[in-house]
Short mmCIF file of C-alpha atoms in Angstrom, two decimals:
data_model
loop_
_atom_site.label_atom_id
_atom_site.label_comp_id
_atom_site.label_asym_id
_atom_site.label_seq_id
_atom_site.Cartn_x
_atom_site.Cartn_y
_atom_site.Cartn_z
CA MET A 1 107.25 119.82 88.17
CA SER A 2 105.10 121.97 89.93
CA LYS A 3 106.74 124.50 92.15
CA SER A 4 105.03 125.01 95.55
CA VAL A 5 104.40 128.81 95.98
CA ILE A 6 104.34 130.60 99.60
CA SER A 7 101.30 133.02 99.62
CA PHE A 8 100.87 136.13 101.58
CA SER A 9 97.90 134.58 103.48
CA ASP A 10 100.54 131.51 104.23
CA PHE A 11 103.15 133.76 105.63
CA LYS A 12 100.49 135.64 107.64
CA ASN A 13 99.94 132.55 109.29
CA TRP A 14 103.24 131.80 110.28
CA ILE A 15 103.79 135.02 111.74
CA ARG A 16 100.89 134.72 113.70
CA THR A 17 101.80 131.50 114.95
CA ARG A 18 105.16 132.67 116.00
CA TRP A 19 105.60 135.93 116.51
CA LEU A 20 106.78 135.74 119.80
CA ILE A 21 109.98 134.08 118.46
CA VAL A 22 110.41 136.35 115.89
CA LEU A 23 110.33 139.23 118.66
CA VAL A 24 112.70 137.23 120.91
CA VAL A 25 115.45 137.04 117.78
CA ALA A 26 114.58 140.58 116.42
CA THR A 27 114.62 142.17 120.16
CA SER A 28 117.84 140.29 120.23
CA ILE A 29 119.44 141.76 117.33
CA SER A 30 118.55 145.10 118.13
CA LEU A 31 120.63 145.10 121.34
CA PHE A 32 123.09 143.40 119.72
CA VAL A 33 123.51 146.15 117.51
CA ILE A 34 123.07 148.99 119.52
CA THR A 35 124.95 147.46 122.48
CA TYR A 36 127.51 146.98 119.84
CA GLN A 37 128.17 150.61 119.09
CA TYR A 38 128.94 151.28 122.77
CA VAL A 39 131.92 148.47 123.46
CA GLU A 40 135.71 149.10 122.64
CA PRO A 41 135.78 149.92 119.53
CA ALA A 42 137.48 147.61 116.81
CA PRO A 43 141.85 147.75 116.82
CA PRO A 44 143.00 149.61 113.72
CA SER A 45 143.81 147.66 110.78
CA GLN A 46 146.52 150.27 110.17
CA LEU A 47 149.37 150.97 111.86
CA THR A 48 152.49 153.35 111.82
CA ILE A 49 155.89 152.49 113.11
CA ALA A 50 158.40 155.10 113.21
CA ALA A 51 162.33 153.63 113.17
CA GLY A 52 165.58 155.20 112.28
CA PRO A 53 167.42 155.70 109.00
CA ASN A 54 167.49 153.18 106.61
CA PRO A 55 169.47 150.94 105.85
CA GLY A 56 169.90 150.76 109.48
CA GLY A 57 168.74 147.94 112.71
CA TYR A 58 165.63 149.69 113.57
CA TYR A 59 164.35 150.09 110.06
CA TYR A 60 165.25 146.38 109.52
CA PHE A 61 163.74 145.53 112.90
CA ALA A 62 160.45 147.26 111.55
CA GLU A 63 160.37 145.57 108.43
CA LYS A 64 160.15 142.40 110.26
CA TYR A 65 157.50 143.20 112.16
CA ALA A 66 155.63 144.79 109.16
CA ASP A 67 155.57 141.33 107.61
CA ILE A 68 154.00 139.40 110.53
CA LEU A 69 151.63 141.71 111.46
CA GLU A 70 150.49 142.35 108.17
CA ARG A 71 149.96 138.14 108.25
CA ASN A 72 147.34 139.41 110.84
CA GLY A 73 145.57 142.13 108.53
CA ILE A 74 147.54 145.18 110.00
CA THR A 75 148.84 147.23 107.52
CA VAL A 76 152.42 148.71 108.51
CA THR A 77 153.85 152.43 107.79
CA ILE A 78 157.28 152.13 108.46
CA ARG A 79 158.50 156.14 109.02
CA GLU A 80 161.99 156.82 108.52
CA THR A 81 163.62 159.10 111.11
CA LYS A 82 167.31 159.88 112.15
CA GLY A 83 166.79 157.72 115.24
CA SER A 84 165.74 157.08 119.09
CA LEU A 85 165.12 160.93 119.93
CA GLU A 86 163.25 162.25 116.84
CA ASN A 87 160.95 158.87 116.94
CA LEU A 88 160.13 159.79 120.84
CA GLN A 89 159.45 163.68 119.42
CA LEU A 90 157.04 162.30 116.92
CA LEU A 91 155.01 160.16 119.38
CA HIS A 92 155.08 163.16 121.99
CA ASP A 93 153.74 165.01 118.93
CA PRO A 94 149.21 164.59 119.78
CA ASP A 95 149.37 165.54 116.06
CA SER A 96 151.50 162.86 114.79
CA ASP A 97 150.31 159.99 113.09
CA VAL A 98 153.19 157.77 114.59
CA ASP A 99 151.36 154.87 116.86
CA VAL A 100 154.31 152.93 117.97
CA VAL A 101 158.33 153.56 117.85
CA LEU A 102 161.85 151.63 118.74
CA ALA A 103 163.88 154.07 120.52
CA GLN A 104 166.91 153.35 122.81
CA GLY A 105 166.35 152.93 126.61
CA GLY A 106 166.94 155.87 128.54
CA VAL A 107 166.62 158.82 126.35
CA GLY A 108 163.16 160.32 126.64
CA TRP A 109 164.36 163.29 129.07
CA MET A 110 167.42 163.88 126.18
CA ALA A 111 164.70 163.66 123.39
CA GLY A 112 162.66 166.64 125.74
CA VAL A 113 159.60 164.20 125.91
CA TYR A 114 159.28 164.83 129.86
CA ASP A 115 161.48 167.02 132.20
CA TYR A 116 161.67 164.93 135.57
CA LEU A 117 159.69 161.62 134.96
CA PRO A 118 158.51 159.75 132.47
CA THR A 119 154.78 159.33 134.06
CA GLU A 120 154.58 162.84 133.39
CA THR A 121 153.92 161.79 129.79
CA ASP A 122 151.01 159.45 128.04
CA LEU A 123 153.78 157.53 126.66
CA ARG A 124 153.93 153.82 127.63
CA SER A 125 156.36 150.57 127.28
CA ILE A 126 155.17 147.46 125.77
CA ALA A 127 158.11 145.62 126.15
CA GLU A 128 162.21 145.88 125.77
CA VAL A 129 163.23 143.93 122.84
CA TYR A 130 166.59 143.32 122.28
CA TYR A 131 170.49 144.50 123.58
CA GLU A 132 172.02 147.64 121.99
CA PRO A 133 175.45 147.55 123.37
CA LEU A 134 177.14 150.88 123.20
CA TRP A 135 180.42 150.20 120.86
CA ILE A 136 183.50 152.32 121.16
CA PHE A 137 186.39 151.94 118.51
CA THR A 138 189.68 153.52 117.76
CA LEU A 139 192.70 153.00 116.32
CA PRO A 140 195.37 150.88 117.91
CA ASP A 141 197.74 153.60 118.99
CA LEU A 142 195.04 155.21 120.89
CA PRO A 143 194.45 153.38 124.27
CA PHE A 144 192.46 154.64 126.93
CA TYR A 145 191.01 153.15 130.00
CA ALA A 146 188.30 155.46 130.83
CA LEU A 147 185.89 158.27 128.90
CA ARG A 148 188.19 161.01 130.42
CA ASP A 149 191.18 160.33 128.75
CA LEU A 150 189.53 161.41 125.62
CA GLN A 151 189.67 164.90 126.53
CA GLY A 152 191.13 167.15 123.72
CA LYS A 153 190.32 164.22 120.98
CA ARG A 154 188.35 164.00 117.73
CA LEU A 155 185.37 161.96 118.21
CA THR A 156 182.40 161.43 116.54
CA THR A 157 179.00 160.05 118.44
CA GLY A 158 176.59 159.41 115.88
CA PRO A 159 174.29 161.23 113.84
CA GLU A 160 171.80 163.98 115.77
CA GLY A 161 168.86 162.88 116.87
CA SER A 162 169.82 159.06 117.24
CA GLY A 163 170.19 157.43 120.82
CA SER A 164 174.07 157.01 119.88
CA ASN A 165 174.27 160.73 119.67
CA ALA A 166 172.40 161.19 122.84
CA LEU A 167 173.66 158.30 125.09
CA ALA A 168 177.71 159.35 123.92
CA TYR A 169 176.94 162.99 124.86
CA ASP A 170 175.54 162.44 127.93
CA MET A 171 178.41 159.85 129.05
CA LEU A 172 180.81 161.92 127.61
CA LYS A 173 179.77 165.10 129.23
CA TRP A 174 179.69 163.42 133.19
CA SER A 175 183.39 162.03 132.01
CA GLY A 176 184.44 165.20 131.61
CA VAL A 177 184.81 165.54 127.97
CA THR A 178 182.75 168.54 126.14
CA VAL A 179 182.50 170.27 122.92
CA GLU A 180 184.58 172.99 124.53
CA ASN A 181 187.60 170.79 125.60
CA SER A 182 187.42 168.01 122.38
CA THR A 183 186.56 168.20 119.19
CA LEU A 184 182.90 166.36 118.39
CA THR A 185 180.83 165.49 115.45
CA HIS A 186 177.52 163.59 114.10
CA LEU A 187 178.72 161.57 111.15
CA SER A 188 176.38 158.41 110.32
CA GLU A 189 177.52 155.22 110.48
CA ALA A 190 179.42 154.42 107.52
CA ASP A 191 180.97 158.00 106.98
CA ALA A 192 182.43 157.54 110.61
CA VAL A 193 183.94 154.13 109.44
CA LEU A 194 185.79 156.00 107.02
CA ALA A 195 186.85 158.92 109.06
CA LEU A 196 188.31 156.14 112.10
CA GLU A 197 190.27 154.54 109.54
CA SER A 198 191.75 157.28 107.62
CA GLY A 199 192.68 159.20 110.80
CA GLU A 200 190.52 161.80 110.91
CA VAL A 201 188.75 160.84 114.27
CA ASP A 202 190.53 158.63 116.84
CA ALA A 203 187.05 157.28 118.35
CA ALA A 204 183.84 156.39 116.95
CA PHE A 205 180.72 156.05 119.31
CA PHE A 206 178.11 153.36 117.37
CA VAL A 207 174.76 152.03 119.79
CA ALA A 208 173.95 148.79 117.75
CA ALA A 209 172.47 145.44 118.37
CA SER A 210 175.54 142.64 118.15
CA GLY A 211 174.32 141.16 115.08
CA SER A 212 174.38 144.73 113.33
CA PRO A 213 176.75 144.02 110.10
CA PHE A 214 178.63 146.86 110.38
CA ILE A 215 179.37 146.08 113.76
CA GLN A 216 180.91 142.62 112.43
CA LYS A 217 182.89 144.32 110.39
CA LEU A 218 184.31 146.83 112.54
CA MET A 219 185.23 143.81 114.93
CA ALA A 220 187.17 141.97 111.93
CA ARG A 221 189.43 144.85 110.84
CA GLU A 222 192.72 144.21 112.98
CA GLN A 223 193.38 147.79 112.49
CA LEU A 224 190.58 148.76 114.47
CA ARG A 225 190.30 147.97 118.61
CA LEU A 226 187.30 147.83 120.54
CA HIS A 227 187.13 149.75 124.10
CA SER A 228 186.39 147.60 126.86
CA PHE A 229 184.76 149.09 129.80
CA ASN A 230 186.85 149.55 133.22
CA GLU A 231 184.28 151.58 135.28
CA VAL A 232 181.12 149.29 134.78
CA PRO A 233 179.90 149.93 138.71
CA ALA A 234 180.28 153.70 138.10
CA PHE A 235 178.35 153.85 134.89
CA LEU A 236 175.77 151.36 136.16
CA ARG A 237 175.49 153.69 138.81
CA ARG A 238 174.68 157.09 137.24
CA TYR A 239 172.13 155.23 134.14
CA GLY A 240 170.00 152.78 135.64
CA TYR A 241 168.79 152.00 132.51
CA LEU A 242 172.34 150.05 131.12
CA SER A 243 173.32 146.39 131.81
CA PRO A 244 176.76 145.10 131.70
CA LEU A 245 177.29 142.70 129.17
CA THR A 246 180.52 140.70 128.64
CA LEU A 247 181.36 139.81 124.99
CA PRO A 248 183.71 136.35 125.17
CA GLU A 249 186.58 136.40 123.80
CA SER A 250 186.55 134.23 120.09
CA VAL A 251 182.57 134.90 120.32
CA LEU A 252 182.35 136.26 116.64
CA ASP A 253 184.97 134.59 115.15
CA LEU A 254 186.48 131.13 116.84
CA ALA A 255 189.09 130.55 113.85
CA ARG A 256 190.10 134.56 113.72
CA ASN A 257 189.86 134.50 117.49
CA ILE A 258 187.73 137.93 117.62
CA PRO A 259 187.49 139.33 120.13
CA ASP A 260 191.11 138.45 121.10
CA GLU A 261 189.77 139.06 125.24
CA ASP A 262 187.04 139.20 127.11
CA ILE A 263 185.60 142.70 126.30
CA GLN A 264 183.14 144.48 128.87
CA LEU A 265 180.33 146.82 127.31
CA LEU A 266 177.54 149.10 128.52
CA ALA A 267 174.23 148.45 127.17
CA PRO A 268 170.98 149.98 127.15
CA THR A 269 167.99 147.92 125.58
CA THR A 270 165.85 149.27 122.48
CA THR A 271 161.98 149.37 123.54
CA LEU A 272 159.20 149.12 121.92
CA ILE A 273 157.26 152.30 123.11
CA THR A 274 153.41 153.51 122.08
CA ARG A 275 150.79 155.81 124.03
CA GLU A 276 148.99 154.74 126.97
CA THR A 277 145.69 154.91 124.08
CA LEU A 278 146.67 152.08 121.86
CA HIS A 279 143.75 149.39 121.70
CA PRO A 280 144.87 146.53 124.02
CA ALA A 281 145.04 143.71 121.39
CA LEU A 282 147.30 145.76 119.21
CA VAL A 283 149.59 145.52 122.40
CA TYR A 284 149.27 141.66 122.73
CA LEU A 285 150.16 141.57 119.00
CA LEU A 286 152.92 143.55 119.13
CA ILE A 287 154.16 141.44 122.21
CA GLU A 288 154.06 138.34 120.17
CA THR A 289 155.28 139.89 117.09
CA ALA A 290 158.39 140.53 119.17
CA ALA A 291 158.91 137.71 120.79
CA GLU A 292 158.62 136.01 117.49
CA VAL A 293 161.42 138.67 116.18
CA HIS A 294 163.21 138.81 118.97
CA GLY A 295 162.72 135.51 121.23
CA GLY A 296 165.63 133.50 120.39
CA HIS A 297 169.07 133.21 121.32
CA ASP A 298 171.80 135.12 120.24
CA ILE A 299 175.99 136.17 121.98
CA PHE A 300 173.96 138.41 124.48
CA SER A 301 170.80 136.88 125.49
CA ASN A 302 169.44 133.46 126.05
CA LEU A 303 166.03 132.11 124.40
CA GLY A 304 163.30 133.55 125.74
CA GLU A 305 164.51 136.49 127.72
CA PHE A 306 163.01 138.97 125.48
CA PRO A 307 160.51 140.74 125.04
CA ASN A 308 160.20 142.19 128.66
CA ILE A 309 159.90 144.88 131.19
CA ASN A 310 162.87 144.35 133.44
CA ASN A 311 164.43 147.91 132.84
CA ILE A 312 161.77 150.14 130.74
CA GLU A 313 162.09 154.03 130.99
CA PHE A 314 158.54 154.32 130.12
CA PRO A 315 155.68 153.11 132.44
CA PRO A 316 154.20 149.59 130.98
CA HIS A 317 151.07 149.81 129.15
CA GLU A 318 148.48 148.72 131.20
CA GLU A 319 148.02 145.46 128.88
CA THR A 320 151.53 144.89 128.93
CA GLU A 321 151.26 144.00 132.44
CA ARG A 322 148.19 141.56 132.05
CA TYR A 323 149.86 140.25 129.75
CA PHE A 324 153.39 139.37 131.67
CA GLU A 325 151.67 138.69 134.83
CA HIS A 326 148.68 135.99 132.59
CA GLY A 327 150.33 135.21 129.10
CA ALA A 328 148.38 136.15 126.14
CA PRO A 329 144.29 136.27 126.15
CA PHE A 330 142.94 132.94 125.98
CA LEU A 331 141.71 133.43 122.61
CA GLN A 332 144.24 134.77 120.75
CA ARG A 333 146.25 132.07 121.62
CA PHE A 334 143.97 129.55 119.48
CA LEU A 335 142.38 131.76 117.04
CA PRO A 336 143.03 133.95 114.22
CA TYR A 337 143.97 137.65 115.31
CA HIS A 338 140.94 139.42 114.50
CA ILE A 339 138.40 136.02 114.72
CA ALA A 340 139.71 136.57 118.27
CA VAL A 341 139.14 140.24 118.38
CA PHE A 342 135.85 139.81 117.58
CA ILE A 343 134.69 137.00 120.08
CA ASP A 344 136.76 139.20 122.63
CA ARG A 345 134.62 142.48 122.08
CA THR A 346 131.25 140.53 121.33
CA LYS A 347 131.55 138.15 124.69
CA ILE A 348 130.93 141.19 127.13
CA LEU A 349 127.31 141.43 125.49
CA LEU A 350 126.74 138.13 126.46
CA LEU A 351 125.36 138.41 130.31
CA PRO A 352 122.96 141.45 129.32
CA LEU A 353 121.55 139.23 126.44
CA LEU A 354 120.95 136.34 128.55
CA THR A 355 119.76 138.51 131.44
CA LEU A 356 117.20 139.10 128.48
CA ILE A 357 116.89 135.96 126.47
CA LEU A 358 116.44 133.26 129.55
CA PRO A 359 113.24 134.72 130.93
CA LEU A 360 112.01 135.15 127.58
CA VAL A 361 113.07 131.39 126.57
CA ARG A 362 111.25 129.88 129.70
CA ILE A 363 107.42 131.78 128.69
CA ILE A 364 108.16 130.74 124.49
CA TYR A 365 107.11 127.75 124.44
CA PRO A 366 103.57 128.22 126.69
CA THR A 367 103.11 131.57 124.95
CA TYR A 368 103.46 129.93 121.80
CA ARG A 369 101.21 126.85 122.65
CA TRP A 370 98.59 129.44 123.48
CA SER A 371 99.13 131.53 120.31
CA VAL A 372 98.49 128.49 118.15
CA ARG A 373 95.63 127.23 120.14
CA ARG A 374 93.96 130.78 120.36
CA ASN A 375 93.28 130.52 116.42
CA ILE A 376 91.73 127.51 116.88
CA TRP A 377 89.69 128.58 119.95
CA LYS A 378 88.36 131.80 118.19
CA TRP A 379 86.56 129.44 115.84
CA TYR A 380 85.25 127.29 118.58
CA ARG A 381 83.48 130.35 120.00
CA VAL A 382 82.02 130.82 116.67
CA ALA A 383 80.75 127.14 116.65
CA HIS A 384 79.40 127.81 120.03
CA GLN A 385 77.05 130.64 119.12
CA ILE A 386 75.98 128.94 115.94
CA GLU A 387 74.99 126.10 118.14
CA LYS A 388 73.61 128.18 120.95
CA ASP A 389 71.17 129.92 118.06
CA LEU A 390 70.21 126.60 116.96
CA VAL A 391 68.80 125.41 120.49
CA GLU A 392 67.12 129.17 120.96
CA GLU A 393 66.12 128.41 117.13
CA LYS A 394 67.13 132.37 116.32
CA ASP A 395 67.99 131.71 113.39
CA SER A 396 66.54 128.68 110.40
CA THR A 397 68.15 126.17 109.51
CA GLN A 398 68.96 127.04 106.38
CA GLN A 399 70.59 130.36 107.92
CA LEU A 400 72.29 128.20 110.35
CA LEU A 401 73.63 125.76 107.48
CA GLU A 402 74.94 128.69 105.55
CA ARG A 403 76.76 130.05 108.46
CA LEU A 404 78.14 126.75 109.70
CA GLU A 405 79.52 126.29 106.02
CA LYS A 406 81.54 129.51 106.11
CA LEU A 407 82.94 128.75 109.42
CA LYS A 408 84.26 125.34 108.07
CA ALA A 409 85.67 126.72 105.02
CA ARG A 410 87.27 129.36 107.24
CA VAL A 411 88.50 125.80 109.27
CA LEU A 412 89.47 124.58 106.31
CA ARG A 413 92.05 127.12 104.99
CA LEU A 414 93.52 127.36 109.14
CA LYS A 415 97.14 125.69 109.46
CA VAL A 416 98.76 124.92 112.54
CA PRO A 417 101.85 123.00 113.31
CA PRO A 418 100.99 119.29 113.40
CA ALA A 419 101.44 118.93 116.94
CA TYR A 420 98.36 120.59 117.55
CA SER A 421 96.74 118.87 114.54
CA GLY A 422 94.64 116.77 116.89
CA GLU A 423 92.96 119.72 118.33
CA LEU A 424 92.00 121.15 114.67
CA TYR A 425 90.77 117.91 113.39
CA HIS A 426 88.80 117.92 117.10
CA LEU A 427 87.11 121.35 116.10
CA ARG A 428 86.49 119.95 112.23
CA HIS A 429 84.69 117.12 113.86
CA HIS A 430 82.66 119.28 116.27
CA LEU A 431 81.51 120.98 113.04
CA LEU A 432 80.33 117.99 111.76
CA LEU A 433 78.62 117.40 114.67
CA ILE A 434 76.45 120.47 114.48
CA LYS A 435 75.52 119.79 110.82
CA GLU A 436 74.13 117.10 111.48
CA GLU A 437 71.88 118.00 114.51
CA ILE A 438 70.85 120.98 112.44
CA LEU A 439 69.89 118.58 109.63
CA ARG A 440 67.89 116.66 111.97
CA ARG A 441 66.04 119.40 113.09
CA LYS A 442 65.28 120.38 109.31
CA LYS A 443 63.14 117.23 108.86
#
């Protein structure tokens, strides 16, 4: 079977007849590549999340985020920390590689990331993701009405660097309970439970989600009692980042009637926090991830209540505001994350490219037609010259025939698109007429 081989001359002829199309395509690609370098950079494919201790609520949720983000091509590193204060300090540190943190609302100034206002920093809230109530457990023989009644008692407020410790210290301080008049220790959750049950401490403070396994276990222990806040309005006026929650009677266990009465709790909200420089596409993806993890119904929140930005400490990220006002970007609603991001990055190139290409497209056909016909017309000029020399008898008929044959050979090698074959055949017919005239005069 014979194979057709494209010769170099054929390639040159193809380029010669289509040079404008090649020019437009090459120019468009060049401009696209050059401009693409100056478009907002692609979102990073790696993300570091500072969580809390492992095991722990923040670490548990960070692992859930990692699973979802990795489905979208984002490799996640989870950094184990002491808790909210260390998380915020890492995020505030410009030399830290931490990109996103889970942190308890209202503890930014306790972490030392700002002195007066959260706007002093470049930290930005992505969204609040769930309530994290303050639970105060005591032995049944230690009833107390308000936190001020804990003066002189032995208390454990959580590990140093944790949000639990920071919130408990601050609330106790304003209630007149300090290290000078009481004994305050910093035990882990597990050690605090053991110390409480053994009588080594009188009360233990925890900040945790309602679904935390150790909270469920503590509520089920009859020898422990959960404190119900009696001064909720006063605390809400002083601590604007807290929300009042009611733990209804029997909600944890209907069969065993746990708790045996309505409990009034105060709760900060856990917030996803980042720097203002985090790529917008990742902000959207993190909000969607938070909605998948925290958007369900539980004993404190309704379906779809989280994520939100109702009571955030740090200003919302610019893209967060856009998300909660308009929803996710159109493309990210229907396309895989990386495809949507690629299209979103390149769409801003369309206008300048169209501005350049549309005028070129309008002149492509006329210029292309002229380019093809030019290859025919140039041989017409040679034919006309032979015809003129014949009339003026400048060359012999033999010389004219030789010139005509050379011209004919070149014309036979000429290839044009089918639409222009008629003009080529017309040229060939013209050459035949000239040859007949030469031969007639030769006789």
